[in-house]
Amino acid sequence: MKKRVWVGLALAAVMAFSAGCSSSKVDYTISVSQYGEHPSLDATLEGFKAALKDAGLEDKKNIKIDYNSAQFEPSNSKTIAQKIANGKSDLALGIATNPALDLANTVTDRPVLFAAVTDPIEAGVVKQLQAPGGNVTGAADTNPDAIVQTMDFIAAEFPNVKTVGVIINEGEPNAVVMAKIAEEQLAKHGIKMTKKAIAKSAEVKQAADALVGKVDAIYITLDNEVVSGVSSIIEVANKNKIPFFSADRDSVEAGAFAAVGFKYYDHGYEVGQMAVEILKNGKKPGEMDVTVPQKLDFIINLKAAEAQGIEVTDKMKQYVKDQNNILQ
């Protein structure tokens, strides 16, 4: 009798174990190459995961996300791309320009998506935005109108600004493209741009200090190395009462004064929806248009304004469509 009980218990345990294994079966593996960790890129990945989860694909349950960080080192990005190419994931995601380009050049046997890439055509990630062909598509993280609107805002509301300083890593194609757009738009208003180049985030503070006394405002693009050191720019801007403008919402939330931007979480979510279409519905990346942000809005930080000696007028506030984007 005891033997039958033990056999029954053992059988039940095996069945329970088997059921547990089947419930945690991995349907898809997604390889992610992210250029490094900072709020915008991290929010992009979180949005991507959220879209998957909303479609029933959850990490560590029925999908596996193999996350890799290049720690802002171009050589690491290339190594990661080769590792992913040698692996057997179902889809690859590159977050930021370097990982996106390296994956596009290296991974040819499966779908590749990208996010947080400013100009995917200029960078060489895709040849066109509409139905790009091949195995690569994704979402660009800038709309040139956002840069133009920011420069026009500076010209209209800050008449004393004659020179805008830009801290830039010229090794990042996205930063170069955005700075060029900003410079051209400022020139239309008779405002000059002064660039201070850096190669890594540790140099951001020194670059910001070097702009003091030479510029009337500071602007940064979607430049990964620079954004990683944004706290140093905020410190310098506050100490020296220099208006500080950025190209991303996260920097404004951290302490920059204003930006025309969007939420990177939403940006990542959009790319996650693309992944769902590919994995679950069989869509081909080459037939899916590359998207650009459409929900642009002014974001201003009143606390940052006070710290930087900016008097926020009612006219400035009228630029903001959603009052939730006037940060206290």
Coordinates of C-alpha atoms in Angstrom, one line a residue:
M1 CA 0.0 0.0 0.0
K2 CA 2.8 2.4 1.0
K3 CA 4.6 1.6 -2.2
R4 CA 1.6 2.5 -4.3
V5 CA 1.3 5.8 -2.4
W6 CA 4.9 6.7 -3.0
V7 CA 4.6 5.8 -6.7
G8 CA 1.5 7.9 -7.0
L9 CA 3.3 10.9 -5.3
A10 CA 6.3 10.5 -7.5
L11 CA 4.1 10.4 -10.6
A12 CA 2.2 13.5 -9.5
A13 CA 5.5 15.3 -8.9
V14 CA 6.8 14.4 -12.4
M15 CA 3.5 15.6 -13.9
A16 CA 3.7 18.9 -12.0
F17 CA 7.3 19.4 -13.1
S18 CA 6.4 18.7 -16.7
A19 CA 3.5 21.1 -16.5
G20 CA 5.8 23.8 -15.1
C21 CA 8.3 23.2 -17.9
S22 CA 5.6 23.5 -20.5
S23 CA 4.2 26.7 -19.0
S24 CA 7.7 28.3 -19.1
K25 CA 8.4 27.2 -22.7
V26 CA 10.3 29.8 -24.6
D27 CA 8.6 30.6 -27.9
Y28 CA 11.0 33.3 -29.1
T29 CA 14.5 34.6 -28.2
I30 CA 15.2 38.3 -28.9
S31 CA 18.8 39.6 -28.8
V32 CA 19.2 43.2 -27.8
S33 CA 22.3 45.3 -28.3
Q34 CA 22.1 48.6 -26.4
Y35 CA 24.8 51.2 -26.8
G36 CA 24.9 51.9 -23.0
E37 CA 22.7 52.8 -20.1
H38 CA 21.1 56.2 -19.7
P39 CA 17.4 57.2 -19.2
S40 CA 16.4 57.6 -22.8
L41 CA 17.9 54.3 -24.0
D42 CA 16.7 52.4 -20.9
A43 CA 13.1 53.8 -21.4
T44 CA 13.2 52.7 -25.0
L45 CA 13.9 49.1 -23.9
E46 CA 11.2 49.2 -21.2
G47 CA 8.7 50.4 -23.8
F48 CA 9.7 47.6 -26.2
K49 CA 9.2 45.0 -23.5
A50 CA 5.9 46.5 -22.5
A51 CA 4.5 46.1 -26.0
L52 CA 5.6 42.5 -26.1
K53 CA 4.0 41.8 -22.8
D54 CA 0.7 43.4 -23.9
A55 CA 0.8 41.0 -26.8
G56 CA 1.3 38.0 -24.5
L57 CA 5.1 37.8 -24.9
E58 CA 6.8 38.2 -21.5
D59 CA 10.5 38.0 -20.8
K60 CA 11.4 35.0 -18.6
K61 CA 8.0 33.4 -19.2
N62 CA 7.5 32.5 -22.9
I63 CA 10.2 34.6 -24.4
K64 CA 13.9 35.2 -23.6
I65 CA 15.5 38.6 -24.0
D66 CA 19.3 38.3 -24.4
Y67 CA 20.4 41.8 -23.3
N68 CA 23.9 43.2 -24.2
S69 CA 25.4 46.6 -23.4
A70 CA 28.2 48.1 -25.4
Q71 CA 29.0 50.5 -22.5
F72 CA 29.3 53.3 -25.2
E73 CA 32.3 51.6 -26.8
P74 CA 32.0 51.2 -30.6
S75 CA 34.3 48.1 -30.6
N76 CA 32.0 46.4 -28.0
S77 CA 29.1 47.1 -30.3
K78 CA 30.7 45.3 -33.2
T79 CA 31.7 42.4 -30.9
I80 CA 28.1 42.1 -29.7
A81 CA 26.7 42.2 -33.2
Q82 CA 29.0 39.3 -34.2
K83 CA 28.0 37.3 -31.1
I84 CA 24.3 37.8 -32.0
A85 CA 25.0 36.8 -35.7
N86 CA 26.6 33.6 -34.4
G87 CA 23.6 32.9 -32.2
K88 CA 20.2 31.6 -32.9
S89 CA 17.8 34.3 -31.8
D90 CA 14.6 34.9 -33.7
L91 CA 15.0 38.7 -33.9
A92 CA 17.6 41.3 -33.0
L93 CA 17.1 44.8 -31.7
G94 CA 19.7 47.6 -31.9
I95 CA 19.1 50.5 -29.5
A96 CA 21.1 53.6 -30.8
T97 CA 22.9 54.2 -34.0
N98 CA 26.1 52.1 -33.5
P99 CA 24.3 48.9 -32.5
A100 CA 21.7 49.4 -35.2
L101 CA 24.3 49.8 -37.9
D102 CA 26.5 46.9 -36.6
L103 CA 23.5 44.6 -36.5
A104 CA 22.3 45.6 -39.9
N105 CA 25.8 44.9 -41.4
T106 CA 26.3 41.7 -39.5
V107 CA 23.0 39.9 -38.9
T108 CA 21.5 38.9 -42.3
D109 CA 19.6 35.8 -41.6
R110 CA 16.8 37.1 -39.3
P111 CA 14.7 40.2 -38.7
V112 CA 16.6 43.2 -37.3
L113 CA 14.8 46.2 -35.6
F114 CA 16.3 49.4 -34.5
A115 CA 15.3 52.3 -32.1
A116 CA 16.9 55.5 -30.9
V117 CA 18.5 56.2 -34.3
T118 CA 18.4 59.8 -35.4
D119 CA 18.9 59.4 -39.1
P120 CA 18.9 55.8 -40.3
I121 CA 19.5 56.7 -43.9
E122 CA 22.5 59.0 -43.2
A123 CA 23.9 56.4 -40.8
G124 CA 23.6 53.6 -43.4
V125 CA 21.2 51.5 -41.4
V126 CA 18.5 51.5 -44.2
K127 CA 18.4 53.0 -47.7
Q128 CA 14.9 54.4 -47.4
L129 CA 12.2 55.0 -44.8
Q130 CA 9.3 53.6 -46.8
A131 CA 9.4 49.8 -47.3
P132 CA 13.2 49.8 -46.7
G133 CA 13.6 46.2 -48.1
G134 CA 15.9 43.5 -46.7
N135 CA 15.6 42.4 -43.1
V136 CA 15.9 45.7 -41.3
T137 CA 13.4 48.3 -40.1
G138 CA 12.5 50.3 -37.0
A139 CA 11.9 53.7 -35.6
A140 CA 14.0 56.9 -35.9
D141 CA 14.0 59.0 -32.8
T142 CA 13.9 62.4 -34.2
N143 CA 11.8 64.6 -36.3
P144 CA 13.7 67.5 -37.8
D145 CA 10.8 69.8 -37.0
A146 CA 11.6 69.2 -33.3
I147 CA 15.0 70.8 -33.7
V148 CA 13.7 73.6 -35.8
Q149 CA 11.0 74.4 -33.3
T150 CA 13.5 74.5 -30.4
M151 CA 15.9 76.9 -32.3
D152 CA 12.9 79.1 -33.3
F153 CA 11.9 79.2 -29.6
I154 CA 15.3 80.3 -28.5
A155 CA 15.4 83.0 -31.2
A156 CA 11.9 84.3 -30.4
E157 CA 12.0 84.1 -26.6
F158 CA 15.6 84.8 -25.8
P159 CA 16.6 87.9 -27.7
N160 CA 19.9 88.2 -25.8
V161 CA 21.1 84.9 -27.0
K162 CA 23.7 85.5 -29.8
T163 CA 25.7 82.3 -29.5
V164 CA 24.6 78.8 -28.6
G165 CA 27.1 76.3 -27.4
V166 CA 26.8 72.6 -28.3
I167 CA 28.6 69.8 -26.6
I168 CA 29.0 67.0 -29.1
N169 CA 30.6 63.7 -29.7
E170 CA 31.3 64.0 -33.4
G171 CA 31.9 60.2 -33.6
E172 CA 28.1 59.8 -33.3
P173 CA 26.4 60.3 -36.7
N174 CA 23.1 61.2 -35.0
A175 CA 24.7 64.0 -33.1
V176 CA 26.4 65.4 -36.2
V177 CA 23.1 65.4 -38.2
M178 CA 21.1 67.1 -35.4
A179 CA 23.8 69.7 -34.7
K180 CA 23.9 70.6 -38.4
I181 CA 20.1 71.1 -38.5
A182 CA 20.3 73.3 -35.4
E183 CA 23.2 75.3 -36.7
E184 CA 21.4 76.0 -40.0
Q185 CA 18.2 77.1 -38.3
L186 CA 20.0 79.3 -35.8
A187 CA 21.9 81.0 -38.7
K188 CA 18.5 82.0 -40.2
H189 CA 18.0 84.1 -37.0
G190 CA 21.5 85.5 -37.0
I191 CA 22.6 83.3 -34.1
K192 CA 26.0 81.6 -34.1
M193 CA 26.8 78.1 -32.8
T194 CA 30.0 77.1 -31.0
K195 CA 30.8 73.4 -30.7
K196 CA 32.8 71.8 -28.0
A197 CA 33.8 68.3 -28.9
I198 CA 34.1 65.4 -26.5
A199 CA 35.0 61.7 -27.0
K200 CA 33.5 60.2 -23.8
S201 CA 31.1 61.2 -21.1
A202 CA 33.9 61.9 -18.6
E203 CA 34.8 64.9 -20.7
V204 CA 31.4 66.6 -20.6
K205 CA 32.0 68.6 -17.5
Q206 CA 35.2 70.1 -18.8
A207 CA 33.5 70.9 -22.1
A208 CA 30.6 72.7 -20.3
D209 CA 33.1 74.7 -18.2
A210 CA 34.9 75.7 -21.4
L211 CA 31.7 77.2 -22.8
V212 CA 31.2 79.6 -19.8
G213 CA 31.7 83.2 -20.9
K214 CA 31.6 82.2 -24.6
V215 CA 28.0 81.3 -25.1
D216 CA 24.6 82.6 -24.1
A217 CA 22.8 79.3 -24.1
I218 CA 23.7 75.6 -24.3
Y219 CA 22.0 72.9 -26.4
I220 CA 22.6 69.2 -26.6
T221 CA 21.4 66.7 -29.2
L222 CA 20.4 63.0 -28.8
D223 CA 24.1 62.3 -28.2
N224 CA 24.6 59.3 -26.1
E225 CA 28.0 60.2 -24.6
V226 CA 26.8 63.8 -23.8
V227 CA 23.4 62.7 -22.4
S228 CA 25.2 60.3 -20.1
G229 CA 27.0 63.3 -18.6
V230 CA 24.0 65.6 -18.6
S231 CA 24.1 66.2 -14.8
S232 CA 27.5 67.9 -15.3
I233 CA 26.0 70.3 -17.8
I234 CA 23.1 71.1 -15.5
E235 CA 25.5 71.8 -12.7
V236 CA 27.4 74.3 -14.9
A237 CA 24.3 75.9 -16.4
N238 CA 22.8 76.4 -12.9
K239 CA 26.0 77.8 -11.4
N240 CA 26.5 80.3 -14.3
K241 CA 22.9 81.1 -15.1
I242 CA 23.0 79.8 -18.6
P243 CA 19.8 78.6 -20.3
F244 CA 20.2 74.9 -21.1
F245 CA 18.1 73.3 -23.9
S246 CA 18.0 69.6 -24.9
A247 CA 16.6 67.4 -27.6
D248 CA 15.1 64.9 -25.2
R249 CA 12.4 64.9 -22.5
D250 CA 14.5 62.9 -20.0
S251 CA 17.2 65.7 -19.9
V252 CA 14.5 68.2 -19.1
E253 CA 13.2 66.0 -16.3
A254 CA 16.7 65.8 -15.0
G255 CA 17.2 69.6 -15.0
A256 CA 17.5 71.1 -18.5
F257 CA 15.1 74.0 -19.1
A258 CA 13.3 73.0 -22.3
A259 CA 13.0 70.6 -25.3
V260 CA 10.6 69.7 -28.0
G261 CA 10.4 66.0 -27.6
F262 CA 8.5 62.8 -26.8
K263 CA 8.6 59.9 -24.4
Y264 CA 11.2 57.3 -25.2
Y265 CA 9.0 54.7 -23.6
D266 CA 6.4 55.4 -26.3
H267 CA 9.1 55.2 -28.9
G268 CA 10.3 51.8 -27.7
Y269 CA 6.7 50.6 -27.4
E270 CA 6.2 51.4 -31.1
V271 CA 9.2 49.2 -32.0
G272 CA 7.9 46.5 -29.7
Q273 CA 4.6 46.5 -31.7
M274 CA 6.7 46.0 -34.8
A275 CA 8.4 43.0 -33.2
V276 CA 5.0 41.5 -32.4
E277 CA 3.9 41.9 -36.0
I278 CA 7.0 40.1 -37.2
L279 CA 7.1 37.3 -34.6
K280 CA 3.4 36.5 -34.3
N281 CA 2.0 37.7 -37.6
G282 CA 4.8 36.9 -40.0
K283 CA 5.3 40.4 -41.3
K284 CA 8.6 41.1 -43.2
P285 CA 10.7 43.9 -41.9
G286 CA 11.5 45.1 -45.4
E287 CA 7.8 45.8 -46.0
M288 CA 7.4 47.8 -42.8
D289 CA 8.0 51.6 -43.0
V290 CA 10.5 53.2 -40.7
T291 CA 8.6 55.5 -38.4
V292 CA 9.4 58.9 -36.9
P293 CA 8.0 60.6 -33.8
Q294 CA 4.6 62.3 -34.4
K295 CA 3.6 63.3 -30.9
L296 CA 5.9 66.3 -30.4
D297 CA 5.3 68.8 -27.6
F298 CA 7.2 71.5 -25.8
I299 CA 8.4 70.5 -22.4
I300 CA 9.7 73.1 -19.9
N301 CA 11.0 72.7 -16.4
L302 CA 10.1 75.6 -14.1
K303 CA 12.5 74.6 -11.4
A304 CA 15.4 74.5 -13.9
A305 CA 14.3 77.9 -15.2
E306 CA 14.7 79.4 -11.7
A307 CA 18.1 77.8 -11.3
Q308 CA 19.3 79.1 -14.6
G309 CA 18.0 82.6 -14.1
I310 CA 15.2 82.3 -16.7
E311 CA 12.0 84.3 -16.3
V312 CA 9.3 82.1 -17.7
T313 CA 6.6 84.2 -19.4
D314 CA 3.0 83.4 -20.2
K315 CA 4.0 83.4 -23.9
M316 CA 6.6 80.7 -23.2
K317 CA 4.0 78.5 -21.5
Q318 CA 1.7 78.9 -24.6
Y319 CA 4.2 76.8 -26.6
V320 CA 3.3 73.8 -24.4
K321 CA 0.2 72.0 -25.6
D322 CA -0.2 69.6 -22.7
Q323 CA 0.0 71.3 -19.3
N324 CA 1.5 68.1 -17.8
N325 CA 4.6 69.0 -19.8
I326 CA 5.2 72.1 -17.6
L327 CA 7.3 70.4 -15.0
Q328 CA 7.3 72.0 -11.5

